[in-house]
Structures are given as C-alpha cells and as structure tokens.
C-alpha cells in the first residue's frame, strides 16, 4: 500500500498514521447506511423509497446536527478536564451496538418498519457524532505547519480509502456471500463492528500527543467568530454542496449495478469496483500531497471537482453489462474523489490554524470540526436519502420488485450521473469565494513597516 510522504522530523511518522486509522471507522459508519440502508429498506423491508428516505433523513437533520454541535462545543470547552481522545474509546465501545441494531429486521406495517429504522438510525448517528467530531478535531490540531497539515490529511485520505474498501467493498461482498437476506446483513454488521472498534482503539493511541489548546470562549463568542470567518463559511457551504451530490451517488450506486448496469453478480462487481477505486485513491496520495502544497487547497479542490463529476457521469451512463467500462470508471472515480477529500481536509486545517492565531491561541477546532462533520451528514442525507428517494419514486421505482420499468432504470442512472455534477458547479463557485491568507507558522513574521 502506498502511503503519503513522511512528515518532517518535527512530527514522528507514526503519529499521523496511527491517528488516521480512526478514519476507517468514520468512513465505514458513513458509507454503510449511505450505500446499503435505503436499498435494504426498499428491497428487503419493502418500504416505499420516498418513505424510506424520509425515515433516514429526519434523524440526520433534527438529531445528528444537535449531537455534532454538542460534542464539538463541549470537547473544546472541557478539554482541560477530559481529553478528546477518550471519546474515541467511548465510540469503540458503542459503535458495535449501534451498527448491529441498525440492520435488525423489524416487524409490522411499512410505516412501523420505517419508524423502527428511523429510531435505530437516531441512536446510530449519536454514536457517530461521539467519535467522528473528536477524531477530525484532533487531526486539525496535530500541527499548525502547512506542509505537515497536508501530510496529516494525506494519511486521513489514505485511510478513507481503506474505510471505503471495507464499508463499500467488503460489506456488499459479505452480504452476497451469505445469501443477500436478513441473516447476511446481520453477519456483515458483526464483522464491520469489529473493524470499527479496532480502528478507533488504534487511533486513540495515535492521538495521545495531540497539541493541547484550552478554549474558554462561550457559545455566543464562537458563533460571532464563525460569522466573521467568511472564508470558513464558504468552505463549509462548498463542502455541503459537494456532499449532496456524493450522497445521491452513494445512495443510487447499488441500484445502478443491480438495475441499470444489470451485472449477473452485482455485489461482487461492486466489491471489485471498490477495490479499484480505493487502490487508485491510495496510490494517488503522494501526488495529492504535492499538488495541495504546490497549487493550494482551494485550486486543487476546484480542479478535482470538475474531473470527479466527469468520472461519475462516465460510470453512471456506461453500457449495460460492461464490467471493463465499470471498473475503468472506478479507477478514475477513486483518483478524482481523493483530490476533493484531500484538499478540503487540508483547507479546514489551514483555517483552524489561522483562526487560532487570530484569537491568541484560543482553539475553535472542535466547534469548526463539528460544523464540518454536521454539514457532511446533513448534505449526505439530503442528497442520498431525501432527494434520491423522492426522485426514485417519481421515476416509477417500485419497492421489492426484481425488475423495474425503463423510466425507473434511467431515473437511477440520471440521479447517479447528473446530480453530483449539478451540486459540484455550486461547490466550485462557493470554494472560489473561500479566499484567505494563511500565515506561515514556521516562517518568521515580517518586520513592521517603518
């Protein structure tokens, strides 16, 4: 496996690498419901896609946002009492329970099943907040040196690929291996739960030397700092726009391989596709670190968004049954998706560092990271469950049927191929407005003008 370039001597290489393992749990927790939950609800529980989408969207909108904000704010304010890293262990203990509970088959009518899944998902996103917000906050504070920040986030992007490989590649293979039924989903959750716990425990040990910054700012001060930090607001908006499109692609990918591309063994084809995607993403990391440092995180994000949209269109509108085309598009998708993940995370770290300097060392890392994670979850839910579920229903998709009408099949393809491109246009505009001058922390300050 290719890894990012070694960090400078000021930070031992094991530190960002071990911290980055926690991203495997973050990614598995994000990808499993995004990729499989809507499909599970429509095809196994036979819930209408619009109702299923609403059942997933409501907990994300009204509860996940609250949890993210609470965890981020409290981890800033009380870090002198309880280190953020301990929340990674709490997540390691609770993640298996929440994940296994999410795919337990409920009884009753379609509405009762939807309510059951919605409540289980509310518990799931609570646990997700407990470990995902602290993990990102710790990474943003490991260093304030720009070159090291990009390398730290390079390790994060590498482990994003590993997490995608587990959650979007290995998990579908397990489901098909054990028969595609309820028991198959249940077996898959046991394996993925063990993976998440192990990743968070390793990340806990890699986070013990994270730089200590005590934040005494109250909530009103934090919101005022956010209001004045226009570059961060544009970054957050750009990130949310892009996640809306990615959410739509994730939610419809399983439908795409089953109904539009019509592969004989769709979950096996999907698993192999994810292997190609993640391999390309991992191999790209040394190049991406250099690209981010050479062209800047903002321009790298903009360029990556353009080619990422093209890769999704290539995959979604490809010919039926062509595995070669599907896997070639998967390689392109992995390389281009890595660009946007790397550049956006690096830009977040730069802005957190610049904000701390502007406030005499007072850190808003937990607060800003919570908004970033919260925005990602809401946007993924809006694009991947609410909008995608509604559009699937409008296209004529019928839950539980093994064959679908031509309008439903083309609806799947268009949602997958065109929605991300539409949202990326908005993301590119917003990111172009996210301009700031980040002081070089490792460079001497300029002499005052005489």
XYZ file of C-alpha atoms in Angstrom:
450
model
C 0.000 0.000 0.000
C 1.373 3.383 -0.973
C 1.405 5.921 1.849
C 1.842 9.665 1.920
C 5.310 11.140 2.057
C 6.948 11.000 5.507
C 6.273 14.055 7.627
C 9.155 16.301 8.669
C 11.274 15.419 11.696
C 9.184 17.724 13.907
C 6.428 15.078 13.863
C 7.144 11.321 14.033
C 5.631 9.457 11.099
C 3.723 7.010 13.312
C 1.690 9.785 14.884
C -0.478 10.900 11.920
C -0.509 7.329 10.590
C -1.905 5.834 13.787
C -4.324 8.732 14.269
C -5.527 8.213 10.694
C -6.691 4.655 11.369
C -9.741 6.109 13.118
C -10.929 7.358 9.744
C -11.645 3.736 8.808
C -14.392 3.670 11.459
C -15.643 7.103 10.393
C -15.856 6.008 6.778
C -17.488 2.649 7.472
C -20.065 4.387 9.643
C -20.771 6.901 6.888
C -20.758 4.523 3.926
C -22.790 1.589 5.214
C -26.105 3.441 5.613
C -25.386 5.679 2.616
C -24.793 2.708 0.326
C -26.945 -0.056 1.777
C -29.654 1.228 4.134
C -32.021 2.661 1.505
C -31.614 -0.483 -0.627
C -32.159 -2.682 2.447
C -35.351 -0.822 3.353
C -36.851 -0.897 -0.154
C -35.858 -4.405 -1.242
C -35.920 -6.438 1.993
C -38.331 -4.472 4.183
C -40.408 -3.463 1.103
C -40.773 0.159 2.195
C -41.547 2.759 -0.490
C -38.327 4.654 -1.379
C -39.829 8.059 -0.549
C -40.923 6.880 2.924
C -37.591 5.134 3.470
C -35.717 8.285 2.507
C -37.738 10.397 4.955
C -37.169 7.861 7.762
C -33.402 8.189 7.304
C -33.378 11.929 6.672
C -35.323 13.062 9.760
C -32.858 11.663 12.371
C -29.935 13.120 10.431
C -31.485 16.557 10.150
C -33.009 17.005 13.589
C -30.822 14.865 15.832
C -27.425 14.337 14.229
C -26.888 18.085 13.888
C -27.587 18.594 17.585
C -25.204 15.796 18.600
C -22.383 17.089 16.407
C -22.666 20.598 17.803
C -22.856 19.420 21.428
C -19.855 17.096 21.092
C -17.776 19.723 19.286
C -18.546 22.555 21.693
C -18.118 20.505 24.874
C -14.887 18.927 23.659
C -13.493 22.445 23.152
C -14.673 23.876 26.446
C -13.831 20.975 28.754
C -10.735 19.621 27.098
C -8.690 20.581 30.152
C -10.797 18.067 32.116
C -11.373 15.288 29.561
C -9.154 14.890 26.527
C -10.898 14.469 23.199
C -9.055 11.207 22.614
C -11.094 9.444 25.316
C -14.212 9.913 23.223
C -12.606 7.628 20.647
C -12.716 4.822 23.220
C -16.347 5.601 24.020
C -17.045 5.261 20.310
C -15.134 1.973 20.176
C -17.434 0.573 22.891
C -20.742 1.862 21.488
C -20.174 1.561 17.724
C -20.816 -2.218 17.539
C -24.120 -1.956 19.418
C -25.458 0.839 17.215
C -24.315 -0.764 13.968
C -25.750 -4.216 14.695
C -29.059 -2.710 15.870
C -29.490 -0.707 12.660
C -29.932 -3.802 10.477
C -32.071 -5.902 12.830
C -35.261 -6.714 10.858
C -38.353 -5.090 12.424
C -41.934 -6.382 12.302
C -45.165 -4.601 11.380
C -46.511 -2.426 8.601
C -44.329 -0.376 6.266
C -44.857 2.694 8.447
C -43.972 0.804 11.636
C -40.836 -0.609 9.988
C -39.833 2.872 8.805
C -40.289 4.295 12.329
C -38.251 1.441 13.804
C -35.366 2.023 11.396
C -35.610 5.772 11.971
C -35.232 5.363 15.739
C -32.357 2.915 15.350
C -30.700 5.351 12.983
C -31.075 8.159 15.545
C -29.039 6.064 18.016
C -26.558 5.269 15.255
C -25.877 8.910 14.379
C -25.481 9.734 18.092
C -22.618 7.262 18.368
C -21.227 8.546 15.063
C -21.023 12.072 16.489
C -19.271 10.897 19.644
C -16.199 9.675 17.757
C -16.234 11.424 14.346
C -16.108 15.033 15.604
C -13.236 14.471 18.101
C -11.282 12.497 15.515
C -11.338 15.323 12.976
C -10.604 17.924 15.669
C -7.519 16.037 16.860
C -6.197 15.796 13.317
C -6.620 19.513 12.752
C -4.562 20.275 15.883
C -1.719 17.797 15.447
C 0.311 20.545 13.781
C 0.000 24.131 12.552
C 2.743 23.827 9.927
C 1.114 23.937 6.493
C 3.242 21.216 4.878
C 2.639 18.922 7.842
C -1.099 19.648 7.741
C -1.351 18.407 4.167
C 0.607 15.280 5.091
C -1.568 14.599 8.130
C -4.656 14.882 5.945
C -2.903 12.730 3.373
C -2.893 9.912 5.903
C -6.551 10.634 6.588
C -7.384 10.331 2.897
C -5.415 7.078 2.702
C -7.487 5.593 5.499
C -10.650 6.975 3.925
C -9.811 4.645 1.038
C -9.326 1.746 3.448
C -12.661 2.575 5.095
C -14.417 2.740 1.728
C -12.848 -0.601 0.832
C -14.310 -2.123 3.993
C -17.700 -0.388 4.046
C -18.481 -0.196 0.329
C -16.419 -3.136 -0.951
C -16.085 -5.880 1.646
C -19.519 -5.373 3.250
C -21.507 -5.927 -0.011
C -19.345 -8.990 -0.751
C -20.207 -10.405 2.673
C -23.903 -9.814 2.062
C -23.810 -11.701 -1.247
C -21.565 -14.399 0.223
C -24.152 -15.175 2.903
C -27.201 -15.089 0.634
C -28.419 -11.462 0.408
C -31.078 -11.970 3.087
C -31.589 -10.665 6.606
C -29.037 -13.083 8.062
C -26.455 -11.917 5.540
C -26.906 -8.282 6.605
C -26.713 -9.314 10.258
C -23.444 -11.226 9.709
C -21.997 -8.265 7.852
C -22.706 -5.935 10.784
C -20.768 -8.151 13.214
C -17.682 -8.033 11.012
C -17.906 -4.281 10.387
C -18.488 -3.610 14.104
C -15.206 -5.343 14.951
C -13.389 -3.332 12.276
C -14.729 -0.019 13.656
C -13.778 -0.795 17.249
C -10.256 -1.839 16.330
C -9.709 1.289 14.208
C -10.846 3.618 16.996
C -8.670 1.917 19.598
C -5.598 2.285 17.380
C -6.468 5.918 16.719
C -6.724 6.530 20.469
C -3.081 5.538 20.915
C -2.034 7.696 17.968
C -3.752 10.777 19.383
C -2.077 10.990 22.769
C 0.411 13.666 21.716
C -2.143 15.977 20.094
C -1.331 19.598 20.910
C -3.217 20.930 23.939
C -5.213 24.120 23.435
C -7.727 25.234 26.024
C -10.782 27.091 24.788
C -12.648 29.277 27.276
C -14.839 31.020 24.709
C -18.577 30.746 25.293
C -21.150 29.831 22.654
C -22.003 33.381 21.657
C -18.319 34.160 21.099
C -17.917 31.067 18.936
C -20.889 31.982 16.749
C -19.605 35.531 16.430
C -16.200 34.186 15.377
C -17.942 31.976 12.810
C -19.938 34.914 11.433
C -16.756 36.903 10.886
C -14.869 33.979 9.366
C -16.276 34.274 5.847
C -13.643 32.025 4.196
C -14.610 29.172 6.515
C -18.323 29.749 5.836
C -17.710 29.492 2.095
C -15.605 26.357 2.626
C -18.363 24.776 4.709
C -21.003 25.658 2.111
C -18.851 24.267 -0.724
C -18.277 21.063 1.217
C -22.005 20.648 1.894
C -22.882 21.221 -1.764
C -20.409 18.569 -2.864
C -21.628 16.109 -0.220
C -25.215 16.477 -1.503
C -24.079 15.220 -4.876
C -21.915 12.473 -3.410
C -24.803 11.351 -1.211
C -27.019 10.906 -4.268
C -24.303 8.871 -6.000
C -23.744 6.634 -2.955
C -27.462 6.023 -2.404
C -28.090 5.004 -6.015
C -24.866 3.041 -6.674
C -26.333 -0.272 -5.510
C -29.439 0.345 -7.635
C -27.170 1.221 -10.574
C -25.270 -2.090 -10.561
C -28.437 -4.132 -9.978
C -30.893 -2.497 -12.381
C -29.101 -0.179 -14.864
C -25.808 -1.980 -15.475
C -27.506 -5.337 -14.746
C -24.462 -7.385 -13.747
C -25.084 -11.109 -13.072
C -23.420 -10.829 -9.625
C -23.942 -7.154 -8.799
C -22.494 -7.154 -5.274
C -19.348 -8.962 -6.428
C -18.956 -6.449 -9.268
C -19.462 -3.641 -6.750
C -16.845 -5.070 -4.392
C -14.256 -5.362 -7.177
C -15.125 -1.826 -8.277
C -14.442 -0.528 -4.784
C -11.073 -2.319 -4.743
C -10.104 -0.470 -7.937
C -11.440 2.815 -6.578
C -9.622 2.556 -3.257
C -6.381 1.356 -4.835
C -6.364 4.405 -7.106
C -7.139 6.658 -4.145
C -4.290 5.241 -2.055
C -1.761 5.369 -4.904
C -2.680 8.997 -5.571
C -1.778 10.193 -2.067
C 1.901 11.096 -2.606
C 0.890 13.067 -5.695
C -2.007 14.770 -3.925
C 0.132 15.971 -1.031
C 2.474 17.625 -3.522
C -0.441 19.028 -5.557
C -2.035 20.569 -2.480
C 1.235 22.178 -1.394
C 2.051 23.318 -4.938
C -1.293 24.741 -6.109
C -3.054 25.349 -2.789
C -6.013 23.542 -1.296
C -8.611 25.833 -2.897
C -7.476 25.404 -6.506
C -6.891 21.674 -6.006
C -10.472 21.288 -4.757
C -11.886 23.170 -7.740
C -9.918 21.137 -10.269
C -10.743 17.870 -8.550
C -14.466 18.641 -8.508
C -14.517 19.057 -12.288
C -12.869 15.740 -13.071
C -14.809 13.950 -10.308
C -18.091 14.961 -11.945
C -16.863 13.557 -15.244
C -15.894 10.237 -13.637
C -19.366 9.826 -12.111
C -21.039 10.577 -15.445
C -18.767 8.014 -17.147
C -19.765 5.322 -14.666
C -23.474 6.139 -14.473
C -24.111 6.389 -18.210
C -21.939 3.418 -19.198
C -23.274 0.499 -21.289
C -25.240 -2.309 -19.677
C -23.222 -5.340 -18.617
C -19.786 -3.869 -19.410
C -17.561 -4.721 -16.464
C -14.487 -3.299 -18.210
C -16.123 0.123 -18.562
C -17.430 -0.005 -14.998
C -14.060 -0.878 -13.494
C -12.168 1.640 -15.617
C -14.563 4.336 -14.438
C -13.986 3.106 -10.874
C -10.257 3.810 -11.173
C -10.965 7.331 -12.436
C -13.500 7.842 -9.660
C -11.035 6.857 -6.939
C -8.291 9.146 -8.224
C -10.570 12.174 -8.572
C -12.507 11.634 -5.340
C -9.202 11.547 -3.468
C -8.419 15.035 -4.752
C -11.545 16.608 -3.259
C -11.227 14.809 0.080
C -7.555 15.690 0.482
C -7.885 19.348 -0.493
C -10.999 20.061 1.589
C -9.499 18.491 4.736
C -6.227 20.364 4.244
C -8.111 23.632 3.817
C -10.060 23.018 7.012
C -6.809 22.504 8.931
C -5.359 25.705 7.468
C -8.397 27.709 8.551
C -8.461 26.245 12.062
C -4.783 27.154 12.455
C -5.312 30.685 11.110
C -8.312 31.166 13.402
C -6.336 30.044 16.470
C -3.583 32.534 15.616
C -6.159 35.303 15.241
C -7.548 34.532 18.728
C -4.223 34.329 20.629
C -4.145 30.545 20.648
C -7.802 30.000 21.606
C -8.874 26.948 19.611
C -12.235 26.550 17.894
C -11.172 23.204 16.416
C -13.990 21.181 17.982
C -16.591 23.771 17.046
C -15.438 24.151 13.433
C -14.922 20.398 13.034
C -18.403 19.687 14.399
C -19.929 22.028 11.812
C -17.894 20.319 9.082
C -18.987 16.831 10.155
C -22.544 18.022 10.742
C -22.701 19.634 7.310
C -21.394 16.466 5.680
C -24.016 14.296 7.393
C -26.922 16.621 6.598
C -25.833 17.083 2.996
C -25.336 13.346 2.527
C -28.830 12.778 3.912
C -30.385 15.486 1.732
C -28.805 14.175 -1.455
C -28.610 10.497 -0.645
C -31.916 9.772 1.058
C -34.358 12.642 0.740
C -33.756 13.826 -2.844
C -32.649 10.458 -4.231
C -35.557 8.659 -2.542
C -38.081 11.172 -3.858
C -36.669 11.050 -7.380
C -36.653 7.250 -7.368
C -40.357 7.272 -6.504
C -41.086 9.882 -9.170
C -39.264 7.813 -11.785
C -41.597 4.894 -11.138
C -39.388 2.689 -8.972
C -41.429 0.023 -7.142
C -40.049 -1.307 -3.849
C -39.435 -5.065 -3.637
C -39.606 -5.778 -7.391
C -36.722 -7.614 -9.036
C -37.333 -5.879 -12.379
C -38.121 -2.196 -12.897
C -39.589 -0.099 -15.698
C -37.308 1.630 -18.207
C -38.179 5.027 -16.708
C -37.119 3.833 -13.245
C -33.869 2.388 -14.605
C -32.953 5.588 -16.428
C -34.017 7.584 -13.390
C -31.380 5.700 -11.382
C -28.704 6.426 -13.994
C -29.526 10.130 -14.216
C -29.628 10.601 -10.450
C -26.204 8.954 -10.168
C -24.601 10.756 -13.105
C -26.109 14.245 -13.137
C -26.975 15.213 -9.574
C -23.323 15.259 -8.404
C -22.313 17.407 -11.392
C -25.077 19.892 -10.619
C -24.048 20.243 -6.989
C -20.359 20.415 -7.919
C -21.000 23.505 -10.032
C -22.311 25.186 -6.883
C -19.410 23.815 -4.817
C -16.847 25.212 -7.256
C -18.403 28.677 -7.106
C -18.508 28.659 -3.298
C -14.935 27.424 -2.971
C -13.756 30.146 -5.355
C -15.064 32.662 -2.794
C -13.186 30.994 0.068
C -10.083 33.140 -0.067
C -7.862 33.804 2.900
C -4.238 34.480 3.668
C -2.852 31.803 5.917
C 0.269 32.932 7.800
C 3.157 30.515 7.565
C 3.502 29.366 11.141
C 7.008 28.072 10.550
C 8.203 31.290 8.924
C 9.380 34.416 10.768
C 6.915 37.268 10.937
C 7.647 40.168 8.579
C 9.243 43.250 10.060
C 6.855 46.145 10.671
C 6.852 48.881 8.065
C 8.802 51.937 9.017
